[in-house]
Amino acid sequence: MQENSDTREIYLDCFLKIYPWEIKTNNVKRGTNIFVKIQLGNIILYSRKVSLAGRVKEIYKGEKFTDILLEAKEDVVPLRLWPEKQHLLDVKNIEENSFLKAFGTLREDRDGNIYVSVLALSRIPENHIESFYTSVEEDRKFFERFLKNNNTGVS
């Protein structure tokens, strides 16, 4: 459903680079699936699949899953590793205060909390965080130019 007649909604089937602080309750679209919502002018992009980077604040190992609390600026996003992905902590040498890039799908737990179900992750150098954030901006500018140049109604 469109928010108004001038707004276009586009659902992406790709890993959209996002800032961790964009995964907020008021910035996701709920339904059968959870989507992050990114506004670019009069275009709203929705994506279930996300790519994000930050510092590992804490790691909680539970019986059924492990949560990595990914911190960026002052926001924290839970990254959930299910049993088939928990080996990544050791293989990728992920520990508290390390920096990582993760790819995953947005999910919601029973209490309504949003988390990223990890598909892949890698440890990165600290200086890669700022270049990742720069690439987020560059990707969004590309999207805007592309949509504007292809008669999508972007203003």
Short mmCIF file of C-alpha atoms in Angstrom, two decimals, residues 20-143:
data_model
loop_
_atom_site.label_atom_id
_atom_site.label_comp_id
_atom_site.label_asym_id
_atom_site.label_seq_id
_atom_site.Cartn_x
_atom_site.Cartn_y
_atom_site.Cartn_z
CA PRO A 20 22.40 -0.48 12.45
CA TRP A 21 20.41 2.39 13.98
CA GLU A 22 17.85 2.05 11.17
CA ILE A 23 16.57 -1.19 12.65
CA LYS A 24 14.03 0.38 14.97
CA THR A 25 10.48 -0.65 15.76
CA ASN A 26 9.13 2.50 14.08
CA ASN A 27 11.26 1.91 10.96
CA VAL A 28 10.19 -1.61 10.09
CA LYS A 29 7.14 -2.93 8.32
CA ARG A 30 5.57 -5.91 10.00
CA GLY A 31 3.40 -8.62 8.54
CA THR A 32 4.28 -12.17 7.63
CA ASN A 33 7.79 -10.83 7.00
CA ILE A 34 9.75 -8.00 8.60
CA PHE A 35 11.16 -5.28 6.32
CA VAL A 36 13.43 -2.34 7.06
CA LYS A 37 12.06 0.85 5.51
CA ILE A 38 14.40 3.35 3.82
CA GLN A 39 12.97 6.62 2.48
CA LEU A 40 14.67 8.18 -0.57
CA GLY A 41 12.68 11.23 -1.62
CA ASN A 42 9.27 9.93 -2.62
CA ILE A 43 10.53 6.35 -2.93
CA ILE A 44 10.35 3.91 -0.03
CA LEU A 45 12.65 0.91 -0.25
CA TYR A 46 11.78 -2.19 1.75
CA SER A 47 14.17 -5.07 2.32
CA ARG A 48 14.13 -8.18 4.51
CA LYS A 49 17.76 -8.91 3.76
CA VAL A 50 20.30 -6.54 5.25
CA SER A 51 24.03 -5.96 5.45
CA LEU A 52 25.39 -3.99 8.40
CA ALA A 53 28.62 -3.34 10.29
CA GLY A 54 29.58 -2.40 13.81
CA ARG A 55 31.43 -3.33 17.01
CA VAL A 56 30.57 -6.41 19.05
CA LYS A 57 29.40 -5.08 22.41
CA GLU A 58 28.46 -8.41 24.00
CA ILE A 59 27.94 -12.06 23.12
CA TYR A 60 25.24 -14.10 24.88
CA LYS A 61 25.38 -17.86 24.39
CA GLY A 62 22.08 -19.56 25.10
CA GLU A 63 20.85 -23.13 24.79
CA LYS A 64 19.08 -22.61 21.46
CA PHE A 65 20.92 -19.65 19.94
CA THR A 66 23.68 -17.10 20.43
CA ASP A 67 23.05 -13.36 20.28
CA ILE A 68 25.76 -10.91 19.29
CA LEU A 69 24.91 -7.37 20.32
CA LEU A 70 26.24 -5.21 17.49
CA GLU A 71 26.87 -1.62 18.50
CA ALA A 72 27.10 1.37 16.20
CA LYS A 73 27.19 4.89 17.59
CA GLU A 74 24.90 4.45 20.61
CA ASP A 75 22.50 1.93 19.13
CA VAL A 76 22.58 -1.83 19.57
CA VAL A 77 21.14 -4.45 17.21
CA PRO A 78 20.93 -8.14 18.12
CA LEU A 79 22.42 -10.54 15.59
CA ARG A 80 21.13 -14.06 16.19
CA LEU A 81 23.16 -17.14 15.37
CA TRP A 82 21.15 -20.36 15.26
CA PRO A 83 22.95 -23.70 15.92
CA GLU A 84 23.96 -24.21 12.27
CA LYS A 85 25.72 -20.80 12.25
CA GLN A 86 27.27 -20.74 15.74
CA HIS A 87 30.54 -22.16 14.41
CA LEU A 88 31.12 -18.76 12.74
CA LEU A 89 32.12 -17.29 16.11
CA ASP A 90 35.16 -19.55 16.24
CA VAL A 91 35.92 -19.75 12.53
CA LYS A 92 35.80 -15.96 12.12
CA ASN A 93 37.41 -15.30 15.52
CA ILE A 94 34.51 -13.11 16.69
CA GLU A 95 34.79 -11.84 20.25
CA GLU A 96 33.66 -8.84 22.28
CA ASN A 97 35.04 -5.52 21.00
CA SER A 98 35.87 -6.95 17.57
CA PHE A 99 34.41 -5.31 14.48
CA LEU A 100 32.30 -7.21 12.01
CA LYS A 101 30.13 -7.06 8.94
CA ALA A 102 27.03 -9.24 8.88
CA PHE A 103 24.51 -10.37 6.29
CA GLY A 104 21.15 -11.60 7.44
CA THR A 105 17.39 -11.52 7.40
CA LEU A 106 15.19 -9.43 9.68
CA ARG A 107 13.07 -11.45 12.11
CA GLU A 108 10.88 -10.82 15.14
CA ASP A 109 10.95 -12.80 18.37
CA ARG A 110 7.91 -13.78 20.47
CA ASP A 111 8.18 -10.55 22.46
CA GLY A 112 8.09 -8.36 19.33
CA ASN A 113 11.82 -7.54 19.35
CA ILE A 114 13.50 -7.22 15.97
CA TYR A 115 16.79 -9.04 15.33
CA VAL A 116 18.96 -10.04 12.37
CA SER A 117 19.12 -13.78 11.74
CA VAL A 118 22.72 -14.15 10.53
CA LEU A 119 23.47 -15.88 7.25
CA ALA A 120 27.13 -14.81 7.03
CA LEU A 121 29.54 -12.62 8.94
CA SER A 122 33.16 -11.61 8.84
CA ARG A 123 35.56 -9.84 11.13
CA ILE A 124 36.74 -6.52 9.71
CA PRO A 125 39.31 -3.89 10.71
CA GLU A 126 37.95 -0.96 12.73
CA ASN A 127 38.71 1.51 9.93
CA HIS A 128 36.38 -0.42 7.62
CA ILE A 129 33.34 0.78 9.60
CA GLU A 130 33.52 4.34 8.26
CA SER A 131 34.10 3.13 4.69
CA PHE A 132 31.07 0.83 5.06
CA TYR A 133 28.94 3.80 6.15
CA THR A 134 30.27 5.82 3.22
CA SER A 135 29.27 3.02 0.87
CA VAL A 136 25.75 3.06 2.37
CA GLU A 137 25.42 6.72 1.34
CA GLU A 138 26.92 6.07 -2.10
CA ASP A 139 24.52 3.17 -2.71
CA ARG A 140 21.54 5.34 -1.76
CA LYS A 141 22.64 8.14 -4.06
CA PHE A 142 22.99 5.57 -6.84
CA PHE A 143 19.45 4.26 -6.14
#
